[in-house]
Short mmCIF file of C-alpha atoms in Angstrom, two decimals:
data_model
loop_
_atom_site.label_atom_id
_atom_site.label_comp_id
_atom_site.label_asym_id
_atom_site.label_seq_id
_atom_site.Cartn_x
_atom_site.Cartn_y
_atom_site.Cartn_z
CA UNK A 1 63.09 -61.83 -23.21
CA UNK A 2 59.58 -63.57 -22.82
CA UNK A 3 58.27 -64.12 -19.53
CA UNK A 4 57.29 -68.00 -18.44
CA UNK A 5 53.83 -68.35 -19.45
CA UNK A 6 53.12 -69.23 -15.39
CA UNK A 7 54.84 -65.99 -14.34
CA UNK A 8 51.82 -64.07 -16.71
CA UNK A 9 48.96 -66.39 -15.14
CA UNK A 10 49.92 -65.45 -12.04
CA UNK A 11 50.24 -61.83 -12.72
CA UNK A 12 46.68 -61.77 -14.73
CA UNK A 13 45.28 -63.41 -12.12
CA UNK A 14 46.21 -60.91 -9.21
CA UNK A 15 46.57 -57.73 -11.08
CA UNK A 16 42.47 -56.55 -10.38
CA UNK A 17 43.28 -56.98 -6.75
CA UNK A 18 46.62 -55.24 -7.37
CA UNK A 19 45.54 -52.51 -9.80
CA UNK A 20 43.46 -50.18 -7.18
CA UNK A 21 46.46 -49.84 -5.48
CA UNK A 22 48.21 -49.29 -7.95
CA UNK A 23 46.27 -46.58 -8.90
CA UNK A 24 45.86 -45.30 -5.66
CA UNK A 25 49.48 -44.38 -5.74
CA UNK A 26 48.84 -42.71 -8.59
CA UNK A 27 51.99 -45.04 -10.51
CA UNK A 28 49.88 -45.05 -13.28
CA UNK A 29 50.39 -41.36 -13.48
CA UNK A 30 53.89 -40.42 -13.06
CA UNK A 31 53.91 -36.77 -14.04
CA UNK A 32 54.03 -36.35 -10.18
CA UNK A 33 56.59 -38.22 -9.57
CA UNK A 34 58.51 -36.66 -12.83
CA UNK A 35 57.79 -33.06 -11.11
CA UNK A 36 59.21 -34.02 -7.42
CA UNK A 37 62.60 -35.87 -8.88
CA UNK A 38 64.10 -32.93 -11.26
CA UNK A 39 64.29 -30.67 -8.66
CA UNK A 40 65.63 -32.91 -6.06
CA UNK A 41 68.28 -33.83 -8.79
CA UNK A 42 69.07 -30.14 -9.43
CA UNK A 43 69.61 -30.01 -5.65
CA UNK A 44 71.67 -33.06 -5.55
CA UNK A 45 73.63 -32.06 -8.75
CA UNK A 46 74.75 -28.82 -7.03
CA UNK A 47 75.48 -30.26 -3.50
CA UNK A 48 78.08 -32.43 -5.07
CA UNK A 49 79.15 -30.12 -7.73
CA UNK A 50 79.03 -32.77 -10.24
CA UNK A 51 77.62 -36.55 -10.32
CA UNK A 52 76.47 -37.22 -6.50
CA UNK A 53 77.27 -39.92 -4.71
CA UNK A 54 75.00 -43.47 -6.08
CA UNK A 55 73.92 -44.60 -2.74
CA UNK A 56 72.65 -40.73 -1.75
CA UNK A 57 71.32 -40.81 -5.59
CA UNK A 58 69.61 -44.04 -5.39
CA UNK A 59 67.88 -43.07 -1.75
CA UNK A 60 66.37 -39.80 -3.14
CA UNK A 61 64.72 -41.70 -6.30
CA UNK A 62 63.42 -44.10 -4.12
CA UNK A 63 61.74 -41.79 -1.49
CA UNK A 64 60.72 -39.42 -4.31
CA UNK A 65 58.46 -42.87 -5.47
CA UNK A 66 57.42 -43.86 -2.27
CA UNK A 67 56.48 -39.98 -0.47
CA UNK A 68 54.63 -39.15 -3.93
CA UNK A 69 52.77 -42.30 -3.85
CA UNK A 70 52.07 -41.78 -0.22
CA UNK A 71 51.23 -37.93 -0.69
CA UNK A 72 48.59 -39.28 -3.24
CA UNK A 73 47.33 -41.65 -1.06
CA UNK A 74 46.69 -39.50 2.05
CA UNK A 75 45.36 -36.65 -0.82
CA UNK A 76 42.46 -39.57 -1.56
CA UNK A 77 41.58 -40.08 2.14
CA UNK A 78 41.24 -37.05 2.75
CA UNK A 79 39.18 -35.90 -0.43
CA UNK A 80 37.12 -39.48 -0.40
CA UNK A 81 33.94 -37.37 0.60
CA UNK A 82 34.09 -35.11 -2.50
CA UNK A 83 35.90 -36.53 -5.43
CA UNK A 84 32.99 -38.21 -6.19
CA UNK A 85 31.31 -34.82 -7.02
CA UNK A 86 34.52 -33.63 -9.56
CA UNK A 87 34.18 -35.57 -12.90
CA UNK A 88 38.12 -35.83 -13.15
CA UNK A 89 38.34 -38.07 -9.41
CA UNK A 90 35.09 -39.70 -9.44
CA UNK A 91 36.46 -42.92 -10.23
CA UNK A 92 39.38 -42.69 -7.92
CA UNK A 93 40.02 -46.46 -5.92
CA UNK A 94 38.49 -44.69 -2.52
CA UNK A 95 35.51 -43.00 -4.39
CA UNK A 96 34.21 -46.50 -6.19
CA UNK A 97 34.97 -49.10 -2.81
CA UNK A 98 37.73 -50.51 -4.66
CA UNK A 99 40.23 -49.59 -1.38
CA UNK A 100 38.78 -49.21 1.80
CA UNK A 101 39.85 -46.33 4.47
CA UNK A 102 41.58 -48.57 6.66
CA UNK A 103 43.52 -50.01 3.30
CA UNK A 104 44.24 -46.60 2.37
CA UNK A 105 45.60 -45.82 5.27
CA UNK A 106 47.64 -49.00 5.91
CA UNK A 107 49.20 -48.29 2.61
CA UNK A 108 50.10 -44.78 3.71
CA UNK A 109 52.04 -45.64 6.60
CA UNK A 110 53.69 -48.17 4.81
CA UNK A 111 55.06 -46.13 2.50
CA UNK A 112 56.28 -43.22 5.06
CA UNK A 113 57.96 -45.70 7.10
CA UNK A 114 59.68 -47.46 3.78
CA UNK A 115 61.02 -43.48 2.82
CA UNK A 116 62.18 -43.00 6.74
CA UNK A 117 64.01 -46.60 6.63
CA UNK A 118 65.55 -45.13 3.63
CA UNK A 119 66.62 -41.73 5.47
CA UNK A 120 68.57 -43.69 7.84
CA UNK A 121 71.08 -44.44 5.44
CA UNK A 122 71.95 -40.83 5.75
CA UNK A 123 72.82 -38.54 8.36
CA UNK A 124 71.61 -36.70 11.33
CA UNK A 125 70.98 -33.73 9.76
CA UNK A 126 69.00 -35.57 7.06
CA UNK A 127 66.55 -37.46 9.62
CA UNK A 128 66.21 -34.62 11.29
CA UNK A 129 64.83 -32.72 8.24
CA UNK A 130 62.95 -35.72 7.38
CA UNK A 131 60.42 -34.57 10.10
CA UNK A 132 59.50 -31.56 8.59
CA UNK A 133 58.87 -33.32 5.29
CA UNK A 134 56.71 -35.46 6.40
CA UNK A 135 54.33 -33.02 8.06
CA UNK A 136 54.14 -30.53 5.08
CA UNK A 137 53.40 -33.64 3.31
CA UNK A 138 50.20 -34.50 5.69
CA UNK A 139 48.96 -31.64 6.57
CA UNK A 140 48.99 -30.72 2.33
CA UNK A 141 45.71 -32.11 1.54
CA UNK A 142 43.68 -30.63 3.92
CA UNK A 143 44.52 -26.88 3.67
CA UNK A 144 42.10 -27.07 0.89
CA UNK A 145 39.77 -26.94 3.03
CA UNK A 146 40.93 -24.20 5.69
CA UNK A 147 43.35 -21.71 3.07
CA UNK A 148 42.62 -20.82 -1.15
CA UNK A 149 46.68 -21.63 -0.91
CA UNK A 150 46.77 -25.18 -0.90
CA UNK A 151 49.44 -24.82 -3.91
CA UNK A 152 51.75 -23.10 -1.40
CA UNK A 153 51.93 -25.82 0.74
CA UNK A 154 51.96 -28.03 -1.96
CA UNK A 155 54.88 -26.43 -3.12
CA UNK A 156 56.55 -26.13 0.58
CA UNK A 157 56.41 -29.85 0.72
CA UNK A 158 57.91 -30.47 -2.76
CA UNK A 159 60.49 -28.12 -1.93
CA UNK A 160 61.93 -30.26 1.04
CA UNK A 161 63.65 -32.48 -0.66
CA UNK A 162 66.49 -29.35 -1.47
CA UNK A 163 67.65 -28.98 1.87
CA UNK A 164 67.16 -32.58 2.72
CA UNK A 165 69.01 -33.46 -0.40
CA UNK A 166 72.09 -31.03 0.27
CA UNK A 167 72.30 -32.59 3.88
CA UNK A 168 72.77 -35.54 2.78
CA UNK A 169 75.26 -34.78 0.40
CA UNK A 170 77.26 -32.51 1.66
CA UNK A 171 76.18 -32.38 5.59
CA UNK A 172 75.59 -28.86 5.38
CA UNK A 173 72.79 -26.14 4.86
CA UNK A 174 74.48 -23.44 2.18
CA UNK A 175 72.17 -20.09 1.95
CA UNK A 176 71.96 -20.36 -1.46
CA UNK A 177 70.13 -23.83 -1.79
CA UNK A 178 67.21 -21.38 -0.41
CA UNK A 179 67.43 -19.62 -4.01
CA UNK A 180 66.71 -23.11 -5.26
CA UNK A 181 63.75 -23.71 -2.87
CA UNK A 182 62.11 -21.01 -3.78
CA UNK A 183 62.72 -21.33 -7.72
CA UNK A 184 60.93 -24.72 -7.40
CA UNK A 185 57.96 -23.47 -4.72
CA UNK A 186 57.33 -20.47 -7.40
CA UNK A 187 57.13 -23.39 -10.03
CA UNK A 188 55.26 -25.89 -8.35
CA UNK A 189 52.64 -23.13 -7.17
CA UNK A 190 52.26 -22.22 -10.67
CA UNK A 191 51.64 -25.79 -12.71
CA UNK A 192 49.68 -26.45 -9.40
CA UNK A 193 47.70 -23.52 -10.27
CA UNK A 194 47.03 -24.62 -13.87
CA UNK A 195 46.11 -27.88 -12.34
CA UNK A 196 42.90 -26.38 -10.08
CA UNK A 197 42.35 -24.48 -13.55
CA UNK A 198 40.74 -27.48 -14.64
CA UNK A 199 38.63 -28.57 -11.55
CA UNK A 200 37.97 -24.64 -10.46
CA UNK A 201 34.03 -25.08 -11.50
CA UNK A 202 33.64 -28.14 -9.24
CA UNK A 203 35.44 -26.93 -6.76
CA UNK A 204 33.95 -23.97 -6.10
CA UNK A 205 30.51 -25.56 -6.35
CA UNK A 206 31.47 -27.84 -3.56
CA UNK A 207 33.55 -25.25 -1.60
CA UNK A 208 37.09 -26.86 -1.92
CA UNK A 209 39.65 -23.88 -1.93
CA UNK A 210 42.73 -23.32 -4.59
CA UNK A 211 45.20 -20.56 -5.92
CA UNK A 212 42.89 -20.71 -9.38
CA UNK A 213 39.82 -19.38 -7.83
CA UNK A 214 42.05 -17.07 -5.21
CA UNK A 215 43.60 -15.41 -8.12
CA UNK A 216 40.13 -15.60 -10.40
CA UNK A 217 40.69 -13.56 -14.13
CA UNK A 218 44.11 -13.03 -12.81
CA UNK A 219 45.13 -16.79 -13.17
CA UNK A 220 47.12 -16.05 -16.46
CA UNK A 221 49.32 -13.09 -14.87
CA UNK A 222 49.55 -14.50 -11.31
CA UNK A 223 51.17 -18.40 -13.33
CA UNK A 224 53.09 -15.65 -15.90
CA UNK A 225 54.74 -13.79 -12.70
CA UNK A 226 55.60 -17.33 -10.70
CA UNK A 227 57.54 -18.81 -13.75
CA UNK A 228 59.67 -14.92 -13.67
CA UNK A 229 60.52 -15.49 -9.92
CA UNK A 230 61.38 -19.14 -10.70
CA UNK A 231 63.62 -18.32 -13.35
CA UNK A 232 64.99 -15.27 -11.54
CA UNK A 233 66.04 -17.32 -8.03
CA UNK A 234 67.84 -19.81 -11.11
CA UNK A 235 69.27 -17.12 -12.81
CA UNK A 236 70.75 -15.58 -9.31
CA UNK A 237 72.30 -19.45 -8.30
CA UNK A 238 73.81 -19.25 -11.92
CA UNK A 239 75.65 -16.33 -10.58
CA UNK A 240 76.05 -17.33 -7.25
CA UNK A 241 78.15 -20.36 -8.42
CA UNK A 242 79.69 -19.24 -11.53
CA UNK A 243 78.00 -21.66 -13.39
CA UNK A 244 78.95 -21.92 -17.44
CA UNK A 245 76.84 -21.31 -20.71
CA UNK A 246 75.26 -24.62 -20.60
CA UNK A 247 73.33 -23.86 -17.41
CA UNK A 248 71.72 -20.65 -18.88
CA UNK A 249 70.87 -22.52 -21.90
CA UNK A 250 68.81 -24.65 -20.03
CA UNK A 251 67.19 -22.12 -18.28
CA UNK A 252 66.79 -20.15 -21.85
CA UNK A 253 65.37 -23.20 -22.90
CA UNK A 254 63.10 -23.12 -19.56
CA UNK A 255 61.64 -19.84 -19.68
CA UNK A 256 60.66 -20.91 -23.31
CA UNK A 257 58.83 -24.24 -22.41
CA UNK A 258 56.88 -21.62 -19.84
CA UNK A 259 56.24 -19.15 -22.49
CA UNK A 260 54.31 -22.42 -24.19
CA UNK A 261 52.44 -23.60 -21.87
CA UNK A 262 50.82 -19.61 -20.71
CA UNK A 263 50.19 -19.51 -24.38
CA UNK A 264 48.68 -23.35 -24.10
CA UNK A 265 46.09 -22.01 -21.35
CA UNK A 266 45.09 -19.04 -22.72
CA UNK A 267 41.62 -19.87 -23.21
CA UNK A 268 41.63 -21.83 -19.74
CA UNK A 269 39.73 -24.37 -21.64
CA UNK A 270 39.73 -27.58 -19.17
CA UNK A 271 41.94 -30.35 -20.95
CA UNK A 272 44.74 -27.30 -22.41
CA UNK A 273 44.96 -26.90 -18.69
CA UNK A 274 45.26 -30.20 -17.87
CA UNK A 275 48.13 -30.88 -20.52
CA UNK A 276 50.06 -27.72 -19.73
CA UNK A 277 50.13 -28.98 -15.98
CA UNK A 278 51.31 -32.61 -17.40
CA UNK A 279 54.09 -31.03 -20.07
CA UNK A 280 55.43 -28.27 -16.67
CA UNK A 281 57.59 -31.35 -15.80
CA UNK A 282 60.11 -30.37 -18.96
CA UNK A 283 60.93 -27.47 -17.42
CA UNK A 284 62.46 -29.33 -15.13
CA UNK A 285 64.00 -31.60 -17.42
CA UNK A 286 65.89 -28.68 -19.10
CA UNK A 287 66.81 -26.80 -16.18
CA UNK A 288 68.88 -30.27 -14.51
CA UNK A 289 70.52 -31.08 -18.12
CA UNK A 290 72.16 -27.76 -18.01
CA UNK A 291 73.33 -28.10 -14.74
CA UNK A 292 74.67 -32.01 -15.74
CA UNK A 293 76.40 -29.86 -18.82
CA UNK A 294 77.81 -27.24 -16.67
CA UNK A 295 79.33 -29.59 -13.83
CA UNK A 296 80.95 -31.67 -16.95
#
């Protein structure tokens, strides 16, 4: 179906004062967004045992969109003052004028207060957790400055949406979701680590901290031993919840996708590092099919 000629002009016409935004939010790239949703589906997969409710469902895609496009617009502000000097930011909507601080900002709050509307559809338990999101989530972009484990906290804040997703669905904390929140901080730490790979000269040259130059010529092993604990904490919720063959067939098919990519970065050439970071989100992909095969 063709859209009314009119409906284009008007689009054309406002998409260059649209587009910074748009890009500030980072919805241009959605491997971010990719790498925050599988795990809050495995999450929400196992808190229902099986399909999860649609309204719960459609409330965690929607704050998965609007936190990650607020986490990238809070990571701008506060990095305005040196992504100009990496060559993979310096064009970034802060960086060139294109969005102003007080823009930026606006559009921040915005989008935290449309993902805490959307939390109120929940539960007690839920909002409550909420809270804790949303501070891993600000606080995130500047540890880089104070800690060489940004990725952690990177990690700890992409990791919230387990528990917050099993309150929701069930209204109830279950020790085990802990062996997935760990599985997916282990993860995220590691394609987070492959992700510094490829600013770690600039960085260091302008004194911004990350796990790649913390763990220096022991990137390789440090990603390598990550993806085992990952894996492992799966392997042990497998068994925790008698899961079937499908499940460890996606996590076969996991631990091979991670076999790739260490093999991909091997020469911790720049844009090998950059695509292994941008392909992690399959392991995710795999590991939530397996679960969707298991519950069936």
């Amino acid at each position: 179906m063709q859209l009314p000629s009119s409906v284009t002009q008007q689009f054309d016409q406002h998409w260059p004062t649209i587009k910074p935004y748009f890009e500030l939010m980072r919805l241009d790239k959605p491997i971010g967004i990719y790498l925050l949703l599988w795990p809050t589906l495995w999450a929400l997969w196992v808190a229902a045992e099986g399909i999860p409710d649609f309204s719960v469902l459609l409330i965690f895609v929607l704050g998965v969109v609007f936190m990650r496009s607020a986490g990238c617009v809070i990571n701008d502000f506060a990095d305005r003052k040196v992504d100009g000097h990496v060559k993979r930011t310096s064009e970034r909507p802060l960086v060139t004028g294109a969005v102003t601080n007080k823009q930026a900002l606006t559009l921040f709050v915005g989008l935290v207060l449309s993902s805490f509307v959307l939390v109120l559809f929940t539960n007690q338990l839920t909002i409550m957790l909420s809270v804790g999101g949303l501070a891993l989530a600000a606080i995130y972009p500047f540890m880089k400055r104070h800690t060489h484990l940004p990725q952690v906290v990177l990690g700890a804040a992409f990791s919230w949406a387990i528990p917050m997703a099993f309150a929701a669905q069930a209204d109830e904390l279950p020790k085990y979701l802990w062996l997935i929140y760990i599985a997916n901080l282990s993860w995220t730490v590691a394609y987070d680590t492959m992700y510094a790979m490829v600013d770690r000269d600039d960085d260091i040259k302008i004194g911004v901290k990350s796990t790649a130059i913390l763990f220096g010529d022991a990137d390789k092993f440090m990603i390598g031993l990550l993806h085992a604990i990952a894996i492992f904490c799966l392997f042990l919720l497998g068994s925790e919840l008698a899961l079937n063959i499908f499940y460890y067939l996606g996590l076969m098919a996991a631990t091979g996708i991670m076999v790739y990519l260490h093999f991909k970065i091997n020469n911790r050439e720049r844009e090998a590092c950059f695509e292994a970071f941008k392909q992690s989100h399959w392991v995710g992909i795999v590991v939530l099919l397996g679960l969707i095969l298991s519950y069936l």
